Short mmCIF file of C-alpha atoms and ligand atoms in Angstrom, two decimals:
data_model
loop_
_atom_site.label_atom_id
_atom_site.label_comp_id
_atom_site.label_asym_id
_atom_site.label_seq_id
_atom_site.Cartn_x
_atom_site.Cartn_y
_atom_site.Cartn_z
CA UNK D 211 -20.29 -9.20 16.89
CA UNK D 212 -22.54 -6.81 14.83
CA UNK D 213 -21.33 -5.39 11.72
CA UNK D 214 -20.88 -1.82 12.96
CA UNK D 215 -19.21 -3.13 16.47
CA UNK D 216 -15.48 -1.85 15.63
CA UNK D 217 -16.55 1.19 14.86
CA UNK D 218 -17.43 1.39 18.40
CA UNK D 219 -14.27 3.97 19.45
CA UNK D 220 -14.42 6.20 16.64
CA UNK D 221 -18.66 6.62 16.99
CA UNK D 222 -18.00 7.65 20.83
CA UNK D 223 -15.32 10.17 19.87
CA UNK D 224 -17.24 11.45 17.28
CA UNK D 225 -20.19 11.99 19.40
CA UNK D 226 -18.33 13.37 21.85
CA UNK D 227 -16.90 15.75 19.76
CA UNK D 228 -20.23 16.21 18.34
CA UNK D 229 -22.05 17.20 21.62
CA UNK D 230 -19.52 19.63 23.06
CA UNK D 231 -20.33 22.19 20.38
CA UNK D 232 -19.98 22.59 16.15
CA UNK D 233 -18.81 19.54 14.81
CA UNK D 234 -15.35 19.97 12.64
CA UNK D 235 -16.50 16.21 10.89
CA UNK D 236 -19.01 16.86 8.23
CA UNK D 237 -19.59 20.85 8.79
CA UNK D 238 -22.39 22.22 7.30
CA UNK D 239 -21.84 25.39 5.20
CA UNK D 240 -25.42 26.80 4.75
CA UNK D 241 -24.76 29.65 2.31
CA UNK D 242 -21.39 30.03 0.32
CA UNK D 243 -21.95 33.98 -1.02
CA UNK D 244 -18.63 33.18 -3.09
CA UNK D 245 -15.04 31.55 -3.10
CA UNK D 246 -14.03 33.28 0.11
CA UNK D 247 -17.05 33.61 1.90
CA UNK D 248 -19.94 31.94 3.44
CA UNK D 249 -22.48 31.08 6.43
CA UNK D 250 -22.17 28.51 8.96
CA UNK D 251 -25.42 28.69 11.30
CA UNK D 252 -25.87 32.40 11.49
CA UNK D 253 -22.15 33.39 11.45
CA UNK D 254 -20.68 34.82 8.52
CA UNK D 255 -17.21 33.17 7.70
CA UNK D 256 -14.32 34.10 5.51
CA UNK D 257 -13.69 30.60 3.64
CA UNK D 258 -9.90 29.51 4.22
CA UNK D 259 -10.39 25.54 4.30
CA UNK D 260 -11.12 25.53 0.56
CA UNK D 261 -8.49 24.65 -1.53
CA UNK D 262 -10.16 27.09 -4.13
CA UNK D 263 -6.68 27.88 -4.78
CA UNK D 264 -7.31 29.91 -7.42
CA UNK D 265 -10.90 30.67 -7.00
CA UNK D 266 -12.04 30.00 -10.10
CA UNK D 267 -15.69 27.91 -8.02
CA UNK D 268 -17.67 31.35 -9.36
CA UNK D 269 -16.01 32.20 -12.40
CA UNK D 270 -17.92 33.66 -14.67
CA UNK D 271 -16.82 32.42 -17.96
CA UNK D 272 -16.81 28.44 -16.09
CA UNK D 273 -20.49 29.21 -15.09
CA UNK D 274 -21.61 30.10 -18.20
CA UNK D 275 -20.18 27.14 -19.84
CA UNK D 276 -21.18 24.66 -17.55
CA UNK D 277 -24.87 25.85 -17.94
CA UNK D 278 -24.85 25.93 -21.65
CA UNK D 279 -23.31 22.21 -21.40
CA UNK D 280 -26.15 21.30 -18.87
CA UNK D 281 -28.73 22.87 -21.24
CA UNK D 282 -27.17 20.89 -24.29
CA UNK D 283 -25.94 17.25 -22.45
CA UNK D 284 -28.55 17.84 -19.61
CA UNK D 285 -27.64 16.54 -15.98
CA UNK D 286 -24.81 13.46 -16.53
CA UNK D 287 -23.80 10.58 -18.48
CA UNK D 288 -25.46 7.96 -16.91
CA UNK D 289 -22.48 5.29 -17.49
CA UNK D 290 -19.21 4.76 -17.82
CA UNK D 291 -17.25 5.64 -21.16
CA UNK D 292 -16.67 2.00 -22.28
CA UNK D 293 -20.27 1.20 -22.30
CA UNK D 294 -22.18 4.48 -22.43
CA UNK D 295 -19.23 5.76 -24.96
CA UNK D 296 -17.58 9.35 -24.58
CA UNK D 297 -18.78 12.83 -24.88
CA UNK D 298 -17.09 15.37 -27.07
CA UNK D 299 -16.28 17.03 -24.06
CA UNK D 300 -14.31 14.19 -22.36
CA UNK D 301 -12.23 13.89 -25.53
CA UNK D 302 -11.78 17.48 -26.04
CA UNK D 303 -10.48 18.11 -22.09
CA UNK D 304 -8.32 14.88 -22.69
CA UNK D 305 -6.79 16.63 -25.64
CA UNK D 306 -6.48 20.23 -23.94
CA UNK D 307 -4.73 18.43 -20.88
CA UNK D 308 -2.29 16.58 -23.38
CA UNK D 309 -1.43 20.07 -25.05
CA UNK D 310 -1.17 22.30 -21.37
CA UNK D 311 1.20 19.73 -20.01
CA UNK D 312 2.83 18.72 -23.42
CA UNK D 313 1.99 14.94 -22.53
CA UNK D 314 1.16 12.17 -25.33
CA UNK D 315 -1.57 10.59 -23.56
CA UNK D 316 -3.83 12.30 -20.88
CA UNK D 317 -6.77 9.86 -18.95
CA UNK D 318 -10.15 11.55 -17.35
CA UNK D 319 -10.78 10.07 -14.25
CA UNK D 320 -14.23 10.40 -11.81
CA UNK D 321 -12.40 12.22 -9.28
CA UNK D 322 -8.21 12.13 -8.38
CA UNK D 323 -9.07 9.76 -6.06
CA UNK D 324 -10.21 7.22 -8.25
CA UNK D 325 -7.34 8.67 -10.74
CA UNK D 326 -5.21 6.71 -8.71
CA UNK D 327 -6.77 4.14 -7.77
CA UNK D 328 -7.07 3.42 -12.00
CA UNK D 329 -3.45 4.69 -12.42
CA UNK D 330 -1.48 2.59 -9.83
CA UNK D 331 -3.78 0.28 -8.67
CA UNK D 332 -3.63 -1.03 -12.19
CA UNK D 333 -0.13 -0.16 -12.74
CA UNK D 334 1.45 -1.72 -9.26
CA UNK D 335 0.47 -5.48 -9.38
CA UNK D 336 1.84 -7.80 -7.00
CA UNK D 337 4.64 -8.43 -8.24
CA UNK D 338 5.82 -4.68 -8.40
CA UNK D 339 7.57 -2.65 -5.78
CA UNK D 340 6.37 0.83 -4.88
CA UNK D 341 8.35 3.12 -3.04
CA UNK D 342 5.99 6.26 -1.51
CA UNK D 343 6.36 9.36 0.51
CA UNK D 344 5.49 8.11 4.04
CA UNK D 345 3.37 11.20 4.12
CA UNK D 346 1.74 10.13 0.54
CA UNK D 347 -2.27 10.60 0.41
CA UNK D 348 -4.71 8.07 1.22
CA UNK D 349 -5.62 7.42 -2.06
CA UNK D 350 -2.19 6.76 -2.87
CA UNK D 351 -2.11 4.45 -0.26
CA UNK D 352 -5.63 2.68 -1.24
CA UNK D 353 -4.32 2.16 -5.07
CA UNK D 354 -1.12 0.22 -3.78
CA UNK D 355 -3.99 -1.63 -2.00
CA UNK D 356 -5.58 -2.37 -4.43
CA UNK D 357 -3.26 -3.45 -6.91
CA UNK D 358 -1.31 -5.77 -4.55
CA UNK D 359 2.12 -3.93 -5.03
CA UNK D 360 4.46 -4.36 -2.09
CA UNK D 361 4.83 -1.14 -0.29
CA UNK D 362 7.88 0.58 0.46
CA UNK D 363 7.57 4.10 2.58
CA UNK D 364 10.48 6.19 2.69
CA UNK D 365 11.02 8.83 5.47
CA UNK D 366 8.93 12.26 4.42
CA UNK D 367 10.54 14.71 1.99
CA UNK D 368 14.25 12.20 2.59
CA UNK D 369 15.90 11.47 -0.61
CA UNK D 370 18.85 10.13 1.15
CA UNK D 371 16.18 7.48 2.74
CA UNK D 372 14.59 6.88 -0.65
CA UNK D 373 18.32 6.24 -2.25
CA UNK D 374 18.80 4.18 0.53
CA UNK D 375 15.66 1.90 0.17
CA UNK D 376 16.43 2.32 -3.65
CA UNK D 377 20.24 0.93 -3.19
CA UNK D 378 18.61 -2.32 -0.62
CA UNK D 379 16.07 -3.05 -4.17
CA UNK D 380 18.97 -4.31 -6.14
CA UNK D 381 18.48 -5.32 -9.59
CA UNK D 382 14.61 -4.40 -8.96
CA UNK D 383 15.07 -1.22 -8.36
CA UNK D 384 15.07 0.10 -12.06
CA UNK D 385 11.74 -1.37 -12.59
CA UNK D 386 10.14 0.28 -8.86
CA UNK D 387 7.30 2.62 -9.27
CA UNK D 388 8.23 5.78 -6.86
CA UNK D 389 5.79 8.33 -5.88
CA UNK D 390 5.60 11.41 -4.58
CA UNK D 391 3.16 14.77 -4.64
CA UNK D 392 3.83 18.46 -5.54
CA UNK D 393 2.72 20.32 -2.34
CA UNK D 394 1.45 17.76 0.53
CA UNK D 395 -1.69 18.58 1.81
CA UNK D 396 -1.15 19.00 4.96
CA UNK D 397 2.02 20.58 5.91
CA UNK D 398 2.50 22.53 2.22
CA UNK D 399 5.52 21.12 2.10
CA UNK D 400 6.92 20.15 -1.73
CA UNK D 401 8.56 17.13 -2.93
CA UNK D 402 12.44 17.56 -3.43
CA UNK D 403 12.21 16.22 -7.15
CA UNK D 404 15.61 17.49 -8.38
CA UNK D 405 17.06 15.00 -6.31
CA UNK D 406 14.85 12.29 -6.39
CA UNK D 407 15.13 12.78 -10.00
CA UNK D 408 19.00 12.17 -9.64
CA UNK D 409 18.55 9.28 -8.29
CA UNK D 410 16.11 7.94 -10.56
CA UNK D 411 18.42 8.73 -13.37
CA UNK D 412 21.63 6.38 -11.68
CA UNK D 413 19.47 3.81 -10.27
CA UNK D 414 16.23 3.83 -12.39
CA UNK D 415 12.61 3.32 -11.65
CA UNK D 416 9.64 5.54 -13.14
CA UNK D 417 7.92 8.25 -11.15
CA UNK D 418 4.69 9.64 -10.44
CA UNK D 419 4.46 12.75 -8.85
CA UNK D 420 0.51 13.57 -7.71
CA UNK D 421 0.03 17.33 -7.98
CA UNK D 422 -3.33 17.42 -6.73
CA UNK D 423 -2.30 20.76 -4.81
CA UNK D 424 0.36 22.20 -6.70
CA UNK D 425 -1.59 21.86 -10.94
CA UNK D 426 -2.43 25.46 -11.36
CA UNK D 427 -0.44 26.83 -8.46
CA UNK D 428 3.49 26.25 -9.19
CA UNK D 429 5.51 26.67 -12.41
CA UNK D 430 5.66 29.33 -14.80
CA UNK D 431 3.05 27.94 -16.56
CA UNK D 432 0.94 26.46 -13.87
CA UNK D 433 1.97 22.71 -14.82
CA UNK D 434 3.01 22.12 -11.11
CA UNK D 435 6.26 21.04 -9.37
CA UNK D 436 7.51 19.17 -12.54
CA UNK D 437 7.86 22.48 -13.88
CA UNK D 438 8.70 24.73 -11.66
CA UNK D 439 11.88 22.70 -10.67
CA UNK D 440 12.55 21.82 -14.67
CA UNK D 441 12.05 17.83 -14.48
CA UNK D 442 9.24 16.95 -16.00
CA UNK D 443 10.71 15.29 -18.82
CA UNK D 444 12.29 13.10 -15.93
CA UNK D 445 8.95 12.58 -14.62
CA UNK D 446 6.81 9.89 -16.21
CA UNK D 447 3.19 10.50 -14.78
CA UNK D 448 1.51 13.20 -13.63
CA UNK D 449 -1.77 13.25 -11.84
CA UNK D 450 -3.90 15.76 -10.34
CA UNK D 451 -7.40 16.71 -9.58
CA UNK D 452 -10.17 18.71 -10.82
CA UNK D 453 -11.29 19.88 -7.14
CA UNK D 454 -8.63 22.28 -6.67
CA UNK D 455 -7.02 24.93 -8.61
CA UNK D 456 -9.51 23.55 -11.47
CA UNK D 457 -12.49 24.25 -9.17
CA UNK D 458 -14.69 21.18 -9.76
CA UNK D 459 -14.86 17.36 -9.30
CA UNK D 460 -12.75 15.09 -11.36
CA UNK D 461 -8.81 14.01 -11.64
CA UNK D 462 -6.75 13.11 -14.49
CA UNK D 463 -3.30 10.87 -15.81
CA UNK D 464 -0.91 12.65 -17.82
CA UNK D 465 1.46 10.13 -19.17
CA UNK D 466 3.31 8.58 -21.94
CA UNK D 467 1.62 6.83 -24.83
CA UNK D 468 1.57 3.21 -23.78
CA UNK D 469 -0.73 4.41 -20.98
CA UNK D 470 -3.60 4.31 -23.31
CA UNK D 471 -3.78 0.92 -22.97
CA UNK D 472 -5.22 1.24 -19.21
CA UNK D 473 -8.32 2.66 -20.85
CA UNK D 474 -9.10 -1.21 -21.28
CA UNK D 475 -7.20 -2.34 -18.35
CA UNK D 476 -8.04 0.01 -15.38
CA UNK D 477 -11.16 -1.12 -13.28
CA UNK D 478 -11.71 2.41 -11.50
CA UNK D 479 -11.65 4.08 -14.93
CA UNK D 480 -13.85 1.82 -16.73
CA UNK D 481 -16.67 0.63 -14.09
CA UNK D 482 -17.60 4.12 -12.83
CA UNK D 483 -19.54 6.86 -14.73
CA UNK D 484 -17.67 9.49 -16.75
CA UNK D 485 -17.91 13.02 -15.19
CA UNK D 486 -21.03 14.65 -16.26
CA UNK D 487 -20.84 17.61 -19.05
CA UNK D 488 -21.44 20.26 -16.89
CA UNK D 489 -18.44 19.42 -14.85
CA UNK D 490 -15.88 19.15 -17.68
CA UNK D 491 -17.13 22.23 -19.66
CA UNK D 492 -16.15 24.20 -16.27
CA UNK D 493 -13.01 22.27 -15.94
CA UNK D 494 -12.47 23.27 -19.61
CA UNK D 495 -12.97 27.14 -19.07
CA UNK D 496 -10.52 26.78 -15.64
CA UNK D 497 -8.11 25.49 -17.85
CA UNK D 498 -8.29 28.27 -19.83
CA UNK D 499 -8.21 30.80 -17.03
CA UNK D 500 -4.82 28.89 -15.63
CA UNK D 501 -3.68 28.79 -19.21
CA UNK D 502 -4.34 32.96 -20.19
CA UNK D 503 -4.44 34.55 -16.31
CA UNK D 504 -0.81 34.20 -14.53
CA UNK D 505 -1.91 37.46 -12.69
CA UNK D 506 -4.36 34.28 -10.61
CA UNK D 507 -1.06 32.46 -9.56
CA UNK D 508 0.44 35.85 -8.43
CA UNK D 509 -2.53 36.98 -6.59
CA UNK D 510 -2.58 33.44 -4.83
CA UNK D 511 1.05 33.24 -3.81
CA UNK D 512 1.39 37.12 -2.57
CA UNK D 513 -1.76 35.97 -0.55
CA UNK D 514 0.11 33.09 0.63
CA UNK D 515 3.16 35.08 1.92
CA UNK D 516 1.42 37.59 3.29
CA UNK D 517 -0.67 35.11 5.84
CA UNK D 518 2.51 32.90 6.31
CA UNK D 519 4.28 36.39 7.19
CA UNK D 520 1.39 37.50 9.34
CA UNK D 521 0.74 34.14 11.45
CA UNK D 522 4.73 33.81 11.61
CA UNK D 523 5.21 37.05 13.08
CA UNK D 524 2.31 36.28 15.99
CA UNK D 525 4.55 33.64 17.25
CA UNK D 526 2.46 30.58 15.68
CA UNK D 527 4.47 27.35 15.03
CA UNK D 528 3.67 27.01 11.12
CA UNK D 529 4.60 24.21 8.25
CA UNK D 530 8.36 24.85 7.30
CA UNK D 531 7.85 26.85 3.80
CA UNK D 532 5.23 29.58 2.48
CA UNK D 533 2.44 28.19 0.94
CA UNK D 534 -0.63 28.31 -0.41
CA UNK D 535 -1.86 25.66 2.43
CA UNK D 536 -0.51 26.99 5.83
CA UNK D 537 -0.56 24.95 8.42
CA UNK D 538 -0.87 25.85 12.46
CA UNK D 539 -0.06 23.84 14.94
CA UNK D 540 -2.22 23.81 17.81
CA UNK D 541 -1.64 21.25 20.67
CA UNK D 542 -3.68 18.76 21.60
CA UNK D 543 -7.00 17.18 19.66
CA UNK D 544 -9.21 18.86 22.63
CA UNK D 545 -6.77 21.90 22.23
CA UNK D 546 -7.44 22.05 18.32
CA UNK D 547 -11.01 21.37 18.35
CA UNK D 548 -11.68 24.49 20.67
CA UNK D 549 -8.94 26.54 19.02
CA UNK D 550 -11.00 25.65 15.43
CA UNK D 551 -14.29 26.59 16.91
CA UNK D 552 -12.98 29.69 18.50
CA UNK D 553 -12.23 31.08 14.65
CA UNK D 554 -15.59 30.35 13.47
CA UNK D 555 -16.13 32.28 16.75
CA UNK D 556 -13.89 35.18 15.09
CA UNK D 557 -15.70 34.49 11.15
CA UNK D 558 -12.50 32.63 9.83
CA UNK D 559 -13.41 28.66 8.89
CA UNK D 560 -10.27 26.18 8.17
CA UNK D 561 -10.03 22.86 8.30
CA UNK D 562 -9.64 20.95 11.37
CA UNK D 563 -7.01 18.27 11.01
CA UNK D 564 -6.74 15.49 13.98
CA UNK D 565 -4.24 12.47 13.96
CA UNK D 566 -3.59 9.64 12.55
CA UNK D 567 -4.59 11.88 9.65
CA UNK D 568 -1.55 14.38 10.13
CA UNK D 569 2.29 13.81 9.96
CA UNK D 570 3.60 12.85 13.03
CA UNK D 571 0.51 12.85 15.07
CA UNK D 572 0.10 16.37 15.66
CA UNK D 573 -2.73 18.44 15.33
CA UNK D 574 -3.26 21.21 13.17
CA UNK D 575 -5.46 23.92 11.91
CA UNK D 576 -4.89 23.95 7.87
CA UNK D 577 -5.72 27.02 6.53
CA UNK D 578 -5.45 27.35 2.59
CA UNK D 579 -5.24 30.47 0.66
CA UNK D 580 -6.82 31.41 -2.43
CA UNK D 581 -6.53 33.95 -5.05
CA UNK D 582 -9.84 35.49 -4.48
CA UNK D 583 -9.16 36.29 -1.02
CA UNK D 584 -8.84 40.34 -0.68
CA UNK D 585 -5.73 41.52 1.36
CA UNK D 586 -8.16 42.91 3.91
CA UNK D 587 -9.75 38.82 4.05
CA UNK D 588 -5.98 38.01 4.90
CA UNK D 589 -5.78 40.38 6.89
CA UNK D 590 -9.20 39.26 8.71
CA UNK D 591 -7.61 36.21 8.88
CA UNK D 592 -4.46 36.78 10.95
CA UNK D 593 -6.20 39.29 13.36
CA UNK D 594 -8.85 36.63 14.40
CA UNK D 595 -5.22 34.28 14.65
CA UNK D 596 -3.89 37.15 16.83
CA UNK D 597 -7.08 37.18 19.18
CA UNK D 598 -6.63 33.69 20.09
CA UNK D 599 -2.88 33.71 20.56
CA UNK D 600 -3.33 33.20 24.29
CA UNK D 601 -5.34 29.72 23.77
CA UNK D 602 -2.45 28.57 20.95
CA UNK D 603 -0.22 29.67 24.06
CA UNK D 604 -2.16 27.29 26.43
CA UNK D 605 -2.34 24.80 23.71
CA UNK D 606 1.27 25.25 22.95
N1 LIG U 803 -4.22 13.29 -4.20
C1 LIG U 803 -3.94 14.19 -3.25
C2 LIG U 803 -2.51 14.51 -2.95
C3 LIG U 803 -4.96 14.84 -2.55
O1 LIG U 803 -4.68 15.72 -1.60
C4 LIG U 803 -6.30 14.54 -2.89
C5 LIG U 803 -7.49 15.18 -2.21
N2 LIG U 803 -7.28 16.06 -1.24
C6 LIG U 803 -6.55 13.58 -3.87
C7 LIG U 803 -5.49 12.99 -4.51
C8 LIG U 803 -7.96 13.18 -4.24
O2 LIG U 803 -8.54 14.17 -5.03
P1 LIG U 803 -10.10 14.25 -5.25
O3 LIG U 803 -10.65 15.16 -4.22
O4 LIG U 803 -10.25 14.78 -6.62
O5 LIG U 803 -10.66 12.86 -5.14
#
């Protein structure tokens, strides 16, 4: 059997979604003109598969310093932070992190991906118990993996099922490691903390709540789900990205102070080069910008209602709350490819999500919103929606 051999399935359905038109696996963008728009071939797109959520990929202010960091640091770090050693900037981003989310300890990671992988694949050994979202990301998934941890899924968004699971732990349930995220990708969905935080408090256990989507988005401040519900004193690690709201490449730990001591401990944070100047000087400025411009959050989330309201009111089945990622559900994955390349068709590009990689194997288009989209790009948006409402109908 050759090495490639059980890829056999997945190569022919690629291809053959490859040769019936634009591929949705690896789509080329050939010019991006700004945060909301682009080229793809020689169609002009409005970008709403970004999850620029606050657009802050063009910002002036993150430009500028991420060129006068590449003219000072040049091009990357070559190495990882235990053997290369850290730049000021890594420090100084650790330290701005710590003060935003008023956190002791804050870790830099390569990307939120490898965030968790260095957070609870170092964290969740074998011989600890993690219960997760069912609907949890894959890298949430690869870091139990990794560490060894025995895996416990509880029914999506189901406290009752968590408590439940919780209750069945015994006497190891105050030492379980539960985690959950802000907004889930896919459906927008958020996590209902307030009572998962209940139950933490009667039957233990430390949380992690990954708010890759929701950093920058939710909360008065911008500090995510934590803070817009008012737990994040009950919540005992955040993470979240840098490719989102933060408009870059790179993740982050927020945590307690003992979690300093996975700086010598955590594989994915020590054997991978540190992200390279340019990148955290722009990550720096964002964090300004979420820090000093609320209007950004406002912009985003009148955005988000006023698609939600718009692709509601054409009849389209949608994810079950407004937000900034709006999901439409579109039949089958033959039915969704054509209904994706139909709005590049129209000059809207989303994402293209097929099963297993969706909740409950249904497949959706996942449009997500961004501050820098115009009410006329919204608008845009929902008429090209309302053009193909009779091939969502056969689809339906
Ligand atoms: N966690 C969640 C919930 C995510 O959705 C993602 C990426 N979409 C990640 C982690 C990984 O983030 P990154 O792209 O920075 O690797």
């Amino acid at each position: 059997m050759g090495l490639y051999d059980k890829f056999s399935r997945l190569a022919a359905e690629r291809t053959h979604f490859q040769d019936s038109g634009a591929s949705p696996f690896g789509t080329r963008i050939d010019a991006v003109y700004s945060p909301t728009e682009g080229r793809i071939g020689d169609k002009d797109v409005i970008l709403a598969g970004t999850n620029n959520y606050l657009g802050l990929t063009f910002d002036a202010q993150a430009i500028e310093a991420a060129q006068q960091a590449l003219a000072a640091e040049g091009t990357g770090t070559t190495g990882s932070r235990m053997a290369n050693g850290s730049y000021g900037g890594h420090t100084a981003l650790e330290a701005e992190l710590a003060a935003f989310l008023d956190r002791p300890s804050v870790m830099v990671f390569s990307t939120g991906y490898v965030a968790n992988l260095g957070i609870i694949g170092s964290l969740a050994g074998p011989r600890e118990v993690v219960l997760l979202d069912a609907d949890c990301h894959a890298s949430i998934y690869d870091a139990c993996a990794l560490g060894g941890a025995q895996i416990i899924r509880f029914q999506h968004n189901d406290a009752k099922d968590l408590e439940r699971r919780m209750l069945r732990l015994g006497a190891q349930a105050k030492d379980a490691l539960i985690i959950v995220e802000g907004i889930y990708s896919m459906l927008g969905d958020t996590a209902p903390l307030k009572e998962i935080v209940d139950i933490k408090r009667r039957l233990g256990g430390y949380l992690l709540v990954d708010e890759a989507h929701s950093f920058g988005v939710m909360g008065p401040n911008g500090r995510g789900l934590s803070e817009a519900l008012g737990v994040e004193a009950d919540v005992d690690i955040i993470l979240g990205t840098f490719s989102k709201s933060l408009a870059a490449i790179g993740g982050f730990a927020a945590g307690r102070s003992g979690m300093e001591v996975l700086r010598y401990a955590s594989r994915p944070y020590i054997f991978t080069a540190s992200p390279s100047p340019s990148v955290v000087a722009s990550v720096r400025s964002a964090l300004r910008a979420i820090a000093t411009r609320p209007e950004l959050r406002e912009c985003l989330w009148s955005n988000a209602h006023r698609l939600y309201d718009g692709l509601a009111s054409l009849g389209y089945a949608l994810g079950p709350h407004v937000s900034p990622v709006v999901p439409v559900m579109v039949g089958t994955k033959e039915q969704g490819l054509g209904f994706w390349r139909a709005l590049i068709d129209q000059g809207v590009y989303v994402n293209l999500v097929l099963p297993p990689a969706t909740p409950a194997g249904v497949t959706l288009v996942r449009c997500s919103v961004s501050a820098a989209h115009t009410p006329q790009q919204i608008d845009q948006i929902i008429q090209a929606f309302s053009v193909l409402r009779p091939l969502a109908e056969l689809a339906g």
